[in-house]
Amino acid sequence: MARRPKTLTSVTVTSETGGTLPTNLKAGATLKLGAKATYTDGTSSMATSQATFTSLDTAIATVNGNTLTLIKEGTAKVTATIGAVTSGTTTIPVAAAA
């Protein structure tokens, strides 16, 4: 019996190393994003190089590759897309610059 290929079921935005995102960032900072892919067979792996990251409010944060640049105080909202699968919105609080 042939093995069925695994299919991507979900994508999650993480830190570049796969951990949780920091919550104490200030305007002017940058953050390297990561993408964790989960498949139908229950396995998951980092897939940052295959992901396209998008900032939903470019007045607060912009994305270039997997680098998020925080522009001003507010809440950065980011998604990651791999193929036809897009993550839920990840929110990152941004404090005013010191």
PDB file of N, CA and C in Angstrom:
ATOM      1  N   MET A   1       0.843  -1.176   0.000  1.00  0.00           N
ATOM      2  CA  MET A   1       0.000   0.000   0.000  1.00  0.00           C
ATOM      3  C   MET A   1       0.893   1.246   0.000  1.00  0.00           C
ATOM      4  N   ALA A   2       0.620   2.127  -0.905  1.00  0.00           N
ATOM      5  CA  ALA A   2       1.435   3.344  -1.026  1.00  0.00           C
ATOM      6  C   ALA A   2       1.118   4.311   0.102  1.00  0.00           C
ATOM      7  N   ARG A   3       2.152   4.981   0.538  1.00  0.00           N
ATOM      8  CA  ARG A   3       1.966   5.990   1.587  1.00  0.00           C
ATOM      9  C   ARG A   3       1.392   7.250   0.995  1.00  0.00           C
ATOM     10  N   ARG A   4       0.408   7.790   1.664  1.00  0.00           N
ATOM     11  CA  ARG A   4      -0.169   9.041   1.184  1.00  0.00           C
ATOM     12  C   ARG A   4       0.758  10.184   1.559  1.00  0.00           C
ATOM     13  N   PRO A   5       0.954  11.119   0.644  1.00  0.00           N
ATOM     14  CA  PRO A   5       1.801  12.265   0.998  1.00  0.00           C
ATOM     15  C   PRO A   5       1.130  13.097   2.076  1.00  0.00           C
ATOM     16  N   LYS A   6       1.948  13.655   2.960  1.00  0.00           N
ATOM     17  CA  LYS A   6       1.355  14.486   3.993  1.00  0.00           C
ATOM     18  C   LYS A   6       0.996  15.841   3.396  1.00  0.00           C
ATOM     19  N   THR A   7      -0.069  16.409   3.929  1.00  0.00           N
ATOM     20  CA  THR A   7      -0.590  17.676   3.427  1.00  0.00           C
ATOM     21  C   THR A   7      -0.520  18.711   4.534  1.00  0.00           C
ATOM     22  N   LEU A   8      -0.146  19.907   4.161  1.00  0.00           N
ATOM     23  CA  LEU A   8      -0.086  21.014   5.109  1.00  0.00           C
ATOM     24  C   LEU A   8      -1.489  21.364   5.581  1.00  0.00           C
ATOM     25  N   THR A   9      -1.677  21.434   6.907  1.00  0.00           N
ATOM     26  CA  THR A   9      -2.999  21.770   7.439  1.00  0.00           C
ATOM     27  C   THR A   9      -3.034  23.135   8.117  1.00  0.00           C
ATOM     28  N   SER A  10      -1.906  23.567   8.697  1.00  0.00           N
ATOM     29  CA  SER A  10      -1.915  24.876   9.357  1.00  0.00           C
ATOM     30  C   SER A  10      -0.512  25.461   9.422  1.00  0.00           C
ATOM     31  N   VAL A  11      -0.485  26.786   9.590  1.00  0.00           N
ATOM     32  CA  VAL A  11       0.762  27.529   9.718  1.00  0.00           C
ATOM     33  C   VAL A  11       0.635  28.409  10.954  1.00  0.00           C
ATOM     34  N   THR A  12       1.702  28.497  11.740  1.00  0.00           N
ATOM     35  CA  THR A  12       1.715  29.334  12.935  1.00  0.00           C
ATOM     36  C   THR A  12       2.924  30.256  12.883  1.00  0.00           C
ATOM     37  N   VAL A  13       2.717  31.537  13.206  1.00  0.00           N
ATOM     38  CA  VAL A  13       3.830  32.489  13.290  1.00  0.00           C
ATOM     39  C   VAL A  13       4.524  32.284  14.629  1.00  0.00           C
ATOM     40  N   THR A  14       5.850  32.170  14.590  1.00  0.00           N
ATOM     41  CA  THR A  14       6.667  31.976  15.792  1.00  0.00           C
ATOM     42  C   THR A  14       7.857  32.926  15.727  1.00  0.00           C
ATOM     43  N   SER A  15       8.719  32.823  16.723  1.00  0.00           N
ATOM     44  CA  SER A  15      10.019  33.491  16.607  1.00  0.00           C
ATOM     45  C   SER A  15      10.836  32.693  15.595  1.00  0.00           C
ATOM     46  N   GLU A  16      11.957  33.236  15.172  1.00  0.00           N
ATOM     47  CA  GLU A  16      12.776  32.569  14.163  1.00  0.00           C
ATOM     48  C   GLU A  16      13.222  31.183  14.610  1.00  0.00           C
ATOM     49  N   THR A  17      13.388  30.985  15.907  1.00  0.00           N
ATOM     50  CA  THR A  17      13.831  29.694  16.429  1.00  0.00           C
ATOM     51  C   THR A  17      12.677  28.739  16.744  1.00  0.00           C
ATOM     52  N   GLY A  18      11.440  29.188  16.518  1.00  0.00           N
ATOM     53  CA  GLY A  18      10.280  28.338  16.766  1.00  0.00           C
ATOM     54  C   GLY A  18       9.620  28.572  18.108  1.00  0.00           C
ATOM     55  N   GLY A  19      10.173  29.474  18.900  1.00  0.00           N
ATOM     56  CA  GLY A  19       9.617  29.761  20.222  1.00  0.00           C
ATOM     57  C   GLY A  19       8.510  30.805  20.181  1.00  0.00           C
ATOM     58  N   THR A  20       8.074  31.193  21.354  1.00  0.00           N
ATOM     59  CA  THR A  20       7.032  32.207  21.442  1.00  0.00           C
ATOM     60  C   THR A  20       7.612  33.579  21.122  1.00  0.00           C
ATOM     61  N   LEU A  21       6.772  34.448  20.654  1.00  0.00           N
ATOM     62  CA  LEU A  21       7.202  35.800  20.309  1.00  0.00           C
ATOM     63  C   LEU A  21       7.303  36.658  21.561  1.00  0.00           C
ATOM     64  N   PRO A  22       8.268  37.558  21.609  1.00  0.00           N
ATOM     65  CA  PRO A  22       8.389  38.440  22.776  1.00  0.00           C
ATOM     66  C   PRO A  22       7.215  39.408  22.847  1.00  0.00           C
ATOM     67  N   THR A  23       6.934  39.891  24.053  1.00  0.00           N
ATOM     68  CA  THR A  23       5.812  40.821  24.240  1.00  0.00           C
ATOM     69  C   THR A  23       6.272  42.163  24.780  1.00  0.00           C
ATOM     70  N   ASN A  24       7.574  42.393  24.798  1.00  0.00           N
ATOM     71  CA  ASN A  24       8.109  43.623  25.380  1.00  0.00           C
ATOM     72  C   ASN A  24       8.908  44.429  24.354  1.00  0.00           C
ATOM     73  N   LEU A  25       8.403  44.503  23.137  1.00  0.00           N
ATOM     74  CA  LEU A  25       9.128  45.182  22.069  1.00  0.00           C
ATOM     75  C   LEU A  25       8.747  46.654  21.983  1.00  0.00           C
ATOM     76  N   LYS A  26       9.704  47.466  21.522  1.00  0.00           N
ATOM     77  CA  LYS A  26       9.464  48.901  21.393  1.00  0.00           C
ATOM     78  C   LYS A  26       9.583  49.323  19.943  1.00  0.00           C
ATOM     79  N   ALA A  27       8.910  50.427  19.623  1.00  0.00           N
ATOM     80  CA  ALA A  27       9.008  50.983  18.284  1.00  0.00           C
ATOM     81  C   ALA A  27      10.473  51.183  17.936  1.00  0.00           C
ATOM     82  N   GLY A  28      10.859  50.876  16.712  1.00  0.00           N
ATOM     83  CA  GLY A  28      12.237  50.976  16.274  1.00  0.00           C
ATOM     84  C   GLY A  28      12.961  49.641  16.301  1.00  0.00           C
ATOM     85  N   ALA A  29      12.423  48.668  17.015  1.00  0.00           N
ATOM     86  CA  ALA A  29      13.055  47.347  17.105  1.00  0.00           C
ATOM     87  C   ALA A  29      12.738  46.514  15.865  1.00  0.00           C
ATOM     88  N   THR A  30      13.539  45.475  15.665  1.00  0.00           N
ATOM     89  CA  THR A  30      13.248  44.490  14.628  1.00  0.00           C
ATOM     90  C   THR A  30      13.143  43.122  15.282  1.00  0.00           C
ATOM     91  N   LEU A  31      12.445  42.226  14.603  1.00  0.00           N
ATOM     92  CA  LEU A  31      12.218  40.889  15.121  1.00  0.00           C
ATOM     93  C   LEU A  31      12.242  39.922  13.956  1.00  0.00           C
ATOM     94  N   LYS A  32      12.994  38.829  14.106  1.00  0.00           N
ATOM     95  CA  LYS A  32      13.014  37.784  13.085  1.00  0.00           C
ATOM     96  C   LYS A  32      11.860  36.821  13.351  1.00  0.00           C
ATOM     97  N   LEU A  33      11.011  36.654  12.341  1.00  0.00           N
ATOM     98  CA  LEU A  33       9.848  35.776  12.456  1.00  0.00           C
ATOM     99  C   LEU A  33      10.172  34.382  11.933  1.00  0.00           C
ATOM    100  N   GLY A  34       9.420  33.407  12.418  1.00  0.00           N
ATOM    101  CA  GLY A  34       9.509  32.042  11.930  1.00  0.00           C
ATOM    102  C   GLY A  34       8.116  31.540  11.592  1.00  0.00           C
ATOM    103  N   ALA A  35       8.059  30.435  10.864  1.00  0.00           N
ATOM    104  CA  ALA A  35       6.771  29.823  10.526  1.00  0.00           C
ATOM    105  C   ALA A  35       6.844  28.336  10.810  1.00  0.00           C
ATOM    106  N   LYS A  36       5.895  27.853  11.596  1.00  0.00           N
ATOM    107  CA  LYS A  36       5.812  26.426  11.922  1.00  0.00           C
ATOM    108  C   LYS A  36       4.672  25.830  11.108  1.00  0.00           C
ATOM    109  N   ALA A  37       4.979  24.804  10.340  1.00  0.00           N
ATOM    110  CA  ALA A  37       3.989  24.126   9.500  1.00  0.00           C
ATOM    111  C   ALA A  37       3.542  22.844  10.179  1.00  0.00           C
ATOM    112  N   THR A  38       2.239  22.580  10.183  1.00  0.00           N
ATOM    113  CA  THR A  38       1.688  21.350  10.743  1.00  0.00           C
ATOM    114  C   THR A  38       0.989  20.586   9.616  1.00  0.00           C
ATOM    115  N   TYR A  39       1.184  19.274   9.611  1.00  0.00           N
ATOM    116  CA  TYR A  39       0.707  18.430   8.512  1.00  0.00           C
ATOM    117  C   TYR A  39      -0.377  17.450   8.974  1.00  0.00           C
ATOM    118  N   THR A  40      -1.048  16.844   7.995  1.00  0.00           N
ATOM    119  CA  THR A  40      -2.155  15.925   8.274  1.00  0.00           C
ATOM    120  C   THR A  40      -1.745  14.725   9.109  1.00  0.00           C
ATOM    121  N   ASP A  41      -0.479  14.338   9.056  1.00  0.00           N
ATOM    122  CA  ASP A  41      -0.049  13.175   9.842  1.00  0.00           C
ATOM    123  C   ASP A  41       0.318  13.545  11.276  1.00  0.00           C
ATOM    124  N   GLY A  42       0.081  14.820  11.648  1.00  0.00           N
ATOM    125  CA  GLY A  42       0.338  15.258  13.009  1.00  0.00           C
ATOM    126  C   GLY A  42       1.743  15.784  13.240  1.00  0.00           C
ATOM    127  N   THR A  43       2.614  15.672  12.254  1.00  0.00           N
ATOM    128  CA  THR A  43       3.969  16.185  12.412  1.00  0.00           C
ATOM    129  C   THR A  43       3.998  17.684  12.141  1.00  0.00           C
ATOM    130  N   SER A  44       5.042  18.318  12.636  1.00  0.00           N
ATOM    131  CA  SER A  44       5.222  19.740  12.357  1.00  0.00           C
ATOM    132  C   SER A  44       6.707  20.014  12.186  1.00  0.00           C
ATOM    133  N   SER A  45       7.003  21.095  11.489  1.00  0.00           N
ATOM    134  CA  SER A  45       8.392  21.476  11.278  1.00  0.00           C
ATOM    135  C   SER A  45       8.461  22.966  10.985  1.00  0.00           C
ATOM    136  N   MET A  46       9.630  23.528  11.211  1.00  0.00           N
ATOM    137  CA  MET A  46       9.847  24.918  10.870  1.00  0.00           C
ATOM    138  C   MET A  46       9.913  25.026   9.346  1.00  0.00           C
ATOM    139  N   ALA A  47       9.215  26.010   8.803  1.00  0.00           N
ATOM    140  CA  ALA A  47       9.159  26.188   7.347  1.00  0.00           C
ATOM    141  C   ALA A  47       9.297  27.673   7.001  1.00  0.00           C
ATOM    142  N   THR A  48      10.138  28.357   7.746  1.00  0.00           N
ATOM    143  CA  THR A  48      10.295  29.797   7.590  1.00  0.00           C
ATOM    144  C   THR A  48      10.676  30.175   6.167  1.00  0.00           C
ATOM    145  N   SER A  49      11.579  29.420   5.556  1.00  0.00           N
ATOM    146  CA  SER A  49      12.049  29.777   4.214  1.00  0.00           C
ATOM    147  C   SER A  49      10.963  29.637   3.156  1.00  0.00           C
ATOM    148  N   GLN A  50       9.913  28.881   3.442  1.00  0.00           N
ATOM    149  CA  GLN A  50       8.815  28.710   2.477  1.00  0.00           C
ATOM    150  C   GLN A  50       7.665  29.674   2.737  1.00  0.00           C
ATOM    151  N   ALA A  51       7.739  30.426   3.831  1.00  0.00           N
ATOM    152  CA  ALA A  51       6.620  31.284   4.228  1.00  0.00           C
ATOM    153  C   ALA A  51       6.755  32.697   3.672  1.00  0.00           C
ATOM    154  N   THR A  52       5.609  33.293   3.436  1.00  0.00           N
ATOM    155  CA  THR A  52       5.527  34.711   3.112  1.00  0.00           C
ATOM    156  C   THR A  52       4.827  35.382   4.278  1.00  0.00           C
ATOM    157  N   PHE A  53       5.494  36.336   4.895  1.00  0.00           N
ATOM    158  CA  PHE A  53       4.945  37.048   6.051  1.00  0.00           C
ATOM    159  C   PHE A  53       4.321  38.355   5.593  1.00  0.00           C
ATOM    160  N   THR A  54       3.196  38.715   6.230  1.00  0.00           N
ATOM    161  CA  THR A  54       2.479  39.930   5.869  1.00  0.00           C
ATOM    162  C   THR A  54       2.105  40.701   7.125  1.00  0.00           C
ATOM    163  N   SER A  55       2.359  42.015   7.099  1.00  0.00           N
ATOM    164  CA  SER A  55       1.893  42.895   8.173  1.00  0.00           C
ATOM    165  C   SER A  55       0.538  43.433   7.754  1.00  0.00           C
ATOM    166  N   LEU A  56      -0.443  43.338   8.651  1.00  0.00           N
ATOM    167  CA  LEU A  56      -1.797  43.786   8.322  1.00  0.00           C
ATOM    168  C   LEU A  56      -1.991  45.275   8.584  1.00  0.00           C
ATOM    169  N   ASP A  57      -1.032  45.926   9.225  1.00  0.00           N
ATOM    170  CA  ASP A  57      -1.091  47.370   9.461  1.00  0.00           C
ATOM    171  C   ASP A  57       0.313  47.934   9.296  1.00  0.00           C
ATOM    172  N   THR A  58       0.639  48.351   8.088  1.00  0.00           N
ATOM    173  CA  THR A  58       1.999  48.786   7.788  1.00  0.00           C
ATOM    174  C   THR A  58       2.346  50.131   8.410  1.00  0.00           C
ATOM    175  N   ALA A  59       1.387  50.804   9.032  1.00  0.00           N
ATOM    176  CA  ALA A  59       1.714  52.025   9.778  1.00  0.00           C
ATOM    177  C   ALA A  59       2.370  51.667  11.107  1.00  0.00           C
ATOM    178  N   ILE A  60       2.107  50.462  11.610  1.00  0.00           N
ATOM    179  CA  ILE A  60       2.671  50.025  12.895  1.00  0.00           C
ATOM    180  C   ILE A  60       3.901  49.149  12.686  1.00  0.00           C
ATOM    181  N   ALA A  61       3.877  48.270  11.701  1.00  0.00           N
ATOM    182  CA  ALA A  61       5.004  47.370  11.453  1.00  0.00           C
ATOM    183  C   ALA A  61       5.055  46.987   9.986  1.00  0.00           C
ATOM    184  N   THR A  62       6.268  46.791   9.485  1.00  0.00           N
ATOM    185  CA  THR A  62       6.452  46.321   8.115  1.00  0.00           C
ATOM    186  C   THR A  62       7.248  45.022   8.149  1.00  0.00           C
ATOM    187  N   VAL A  63       7.149  44.265   7.061  1.00  0.00           N
ATOM    188  CA  VAL A  63       7.871  43.006   6.960  1.00  0.00           C
ATOM    189  C   VAL A  63       8.705  43.012   5.680  1.00  0.00           C
ATOM    190  N   ASN A  64       9.950  42.586   5.826  1.00  0.00           N
ATOM    191  CA  ASN A  64      10.825  42.381   4.678  1.00  0.00           C
ATOM    192  C   ASN A  64      11.433  40.996   4.850  1.00  0.00           C
ATOM    193  N   GLY A  65      11.019  40.053   4.017  1.00  0.00           N
ATOM    194  CA  GLY A  65      11.432  38.653   4.214  1.00  0.00           C
ATOM    195  C   GLY A  65      10.792  38.144   5.492  1.00  0.00           C
ATOM    196  N   ASN A  66      11.624  37.774   6.481  1.00  0.00           N
ATOM    197  CA  ASN A  66      11.059  37.355   7.764  1.00  0.00           C
ATOM    198  C   ASN A  66      11.428  38.343   8.878  1.00  0.00           C
ATOM    199  N   THR A  67      11.856  39.558   8.493  1.00  0.00           N
ATOM    200  CA  THR A  67      12.204  40.575   9.476  1.00  0.00           C
ATOM    201  C   THR A  67      11.052  41.562   9.647  1.00  0.00           C
ATOM    202  N   LEU A  68      10.539  41.613  10.857  1.00  0.00           N
ATOM    203  CA  LEU A  68       9.466  42.534  11.202  1.00  0.00           C
ATOM    204  C   LEU A  68      10.104  43.787  11.797  1.00  0.00           C
ATOM    205  N   THR A  69       9.796  44.948  11.238  1.00  0.00           N
ATOM    206  CA  THR A  69      10.301  46.215  11.753  1.00  0.00           C
ATOM    207  C   THR A  69       9.145  46.957  12.393  1.00  0.00           C
ATOM    208  N   LEU A  70       9.292  47.269  13.673  1.00  0.00           N
ATOM    209  CA  LEU A  70       8.237  47.935  14.432  1.00  0.00           C
ATOM    210  C   LEU A  70       8.410  49.442  14.290  1.00  0.00           C
ATOM    211  N   ILE A  71       7.376  50.111  13.788  1.00  0.00           N
ATOM    212  CA  ILE A  71       7.479  51.522  13.438  1.00  0.00           C
ATOM    213  C   ILE A  71       6.974  52.441  14.540  1.00  0.00           C
ATOM    214  N   LYS A  72       5.815  52.102  15.093  1.00  0.00           N
ATOM    215  CA  LYS A  72       5.260  52.970  16.137  1.00  0.00           C
ATOM    216  C   LYS A  72       4.437  52.155  17.123  1.00  0.00           C
ATOM    217  N   GLU A  73       4.088  52.793  18.222  1.00  0.00           N
ATOM    218  CA  GLU A  73       3.311  52.151  19.286  1.00  0.00           C
ATOM    219  C   GLU A  73       1.970  51.671  18.746  1.00  0.00           C
ATOM    220  N   GLY A  74       1.556  50.519  19.218  1.00  0.00           N
ATOM    221  CA  GLY A  74       0.270  49.945  18.801  1.00  0.00           C
ATOM    222  C   GLY A  74       0.341  48.436  18.871  1.00  0.00           C
ATOM    223  N   THR A  75      -0.420  47.780  18.029  1.00  0.00           N
ATOM    224  CA  THR A  75      -0.410  46.321  17.966  1.00  0.00           C
ATOM    225  C   THR A  75      -0.088  45.894  16.550  1.00  0.00           C
ATOM    226  N   ALA A  76       1.061  45.251  16.383  1.00  0.00           N
ATOM    227  CA  ALA A  76       1.434  44.704  15.080  1.00  0.00           C
ATOM    228  C   ALA A  76       0.623  43.431  14.855  1.00  0.00           C
ATOM    229  N   LYS A  77       0.091  43.297  13.657  1.00  0.00           N
ATOM    230  CA  LYS A  77      -0.684  42.108  13.299  1.00  0.00           C
ATOM    231  C   LYS A  77      -0.027  41.471  12.086  1.00  0.00           C
ATOM    232  N   VAL A  78       0.335  40.191  12.245  1.00  0.00           N
ATOM    233  CA  VAL A  78       1.133  39.511  11.229  1.00  0.00           C
ATOM    234  C   VAL A  78       0.516  38.159  10.893  1.00  0.00           C
ATOM    235  N   THR A  79       0.606  37.784   9.611  1.00  0.00           N
ATOM    236  CA  THR A  79       0.235  36.435   9.181  1.00  0.00           C
ATOM    237  C   THR A  79       1.398  35.823   8.406  1.00  0.00           C
ATOM    238  N   ALA A  80       1.373  34.499   8.304  1.00  0.00           N
ATOM    239  CA  ALA A  80       2.337  33.766   7.475  1.00  0.00           C
ATOM    240  C   ALA A  80       1.544  32.881   6.529  1.00  0.00           C
ATOM    241  N   THR A  81       1.996  32.817   5.279  1.00  0.00           N
ATOM    242  CA  THR A  81       1.323  31.997   4.275  1.00  0.00           C
ATOM    243  C   THR A  81       2.333  31.052   3.641  1.00  0.00           C
ATOM    244  N   ILE A  82       1.942  29.785   3.562  1.00  0.00           N
ATOM    245  CA  ILE A  82       2.721  28.785   2.832  1.00  0.00           C
ATOM    246  C   ILE A  82       1.760  28.130   1.856  1.00  0.00           C
ATOM    247  N   GLY A  83       2.026  28.285   0.578  1.00  0.00           N
ATOM    248  CA  GLY A  83       1.117  27.754  -0.435  1.00  0.00           C
ATOM    249  C   GLY A  83      -0.247  28.409  -0.283  1.00  0.00           C
ATOM    250  N   ALA A  84      -1.286  27.586  -0.121  1.00  0.00           N
ATOM    251  CA  ALA A  84      -2.651  28.100   0.010  1.00  0.00           C
ATOM    252  C   ALA A  84      -3.094  28.215   1.462  1.00  0.00           C
ATOM    253  N   VAL A  85      -2.189  27.970   2.404  1.00  0.00           N
ATOM    254  CA  VAL A  85      -2.560  27.968   3.823  1.00  0.00           C
ATOM    255  C   VAL A  85      -1.988  29.213   4.507  1.00  0.00           C
ATOM    256  N   THR A  86      -2.882  29.983   5.145  1.00  0.00           N
ATOM    257  CA  THR A  86      -2.479  31.189   5.864  1.00  0.00           C
ATOM    258  C   THR A  86      -2.766  31.004   7.347  1.00  0.00           C
ATOM    259  N   SER A  87      -1.837  31.466   8.156  1.00  0.00           N
ATOM    260  CA  SER A  87      -2.001  31.371   9.609  1.00  0.00           C
ATOM    261  C   SER A  87      -3.112  32.288  10.079  1.00  0.00           C
ATOM    262  N   GLY A  88      -3.516  32.099  11.329  1.00  0.00           N
ATOM    263  CA  GLY A  88      -4.359  33.084  11.974  1.00  0.00           C
ATOM    264  C   GLY A  88      -3.521  34.341  12.211  1.00  0.00           C
ATOM    265  N   THR A  89      -4.177  35.413  12.577  1.00  0.00           N
ATOM    266  CA  THR A  89      -3.460  36.662  12.843  1.00  0.00           C
ATOM    267  C   THR A  89      -2.740  36.589  14.182  1.00  0.00           C
ATOM    268  N   THR A  90      -1.453  36.884  14.169  1.00  0.00           N
ATOM    269  CA  THR A  90      -0.641  36.956  15.384  1.00  0.00           C
ATOM    270  C   THR A  90      -0.498  38.413  15.760  1.00  0.00           C
ATOM    271  N   THR A  91      -0.777  38.738  17.020  1.00  0.00           N
ATOM    272  CA  THR A  91      -0.654  40.122  17.464  1.00  0.00           C
ATOM    273  C   THR A  91       0.582  40.278  18.343  1.00  0.00           C
ATOM    274  N   ILE A  92       1.289  41.371  18.125  1.00  0.00           N
ATOM    275  CA  ILE A  92       2.505  41.662  18.881  1.00  0.00           C
ATOM    276  C   ILE A  92       2.394  43.078  19.404  1.00  0.00           C
ATOM    277  N   PRO A  93       2.312  43.253  20.744  1.00  0.00           N
ATOM    278  CA  PRO A  93       2.215  44.593  21.295  1.00  0.00           C
ATOM    279  C   PRO A  93       3.516  45.370  21.073  1.00  0.00           C
ATOM    280  N   VAL A  94       3.377  46.643  20.701  1.00  0.00           N
ATOM    281  CA  VAL A  94       4.529  47.492  20.459  1.00  0.00           C
ATOM    282  C   VAL A  94       4.434  48.717  21.363  1.00  0.00           C
ATOM    283  N   ALA A  95       5.416  48.879  22.244  1.00  0.00           N
ATOM    284  CA  ALA A  95       5.455  50.032  23.137  1.00  0.00           C
ATOM    285  C   ALA A  95       6.119  51.210  22.428  1.00  0.00           C
ATOM    286  N   ALA A  96       5.873  52.399  22.957  1.00  0.00           N
ATOM    287  CA  ALA A  96       6.513  53.584  22.403  1.00  0.00           C
ATOM    288  C   ALA A  96       8.015  53.480  22.574  1.00  0.00           C
ATOM    289  N   ALA A  97       8.752  54.089  21.661  1.00  0.00           N
ATOM    290  CA  ALA A  97      10.211  54.104  21.765  1.00  0.00           C
ATOM    291  C   ALA A  97      10.612  54.854  23.019  1.00  0.00           C
ATOM    292  N   ALA A  98      11.720  54.468  23.611  1.00  0.00           N
ATOM    293  CA  ALA A  98      12.175  55.084  24.863  1.00  0.00           C
ATOM    294  C   ALA A  98      12.574  56.533  24.643  1.00  0.00           C
TER     295      ALA A  98
END
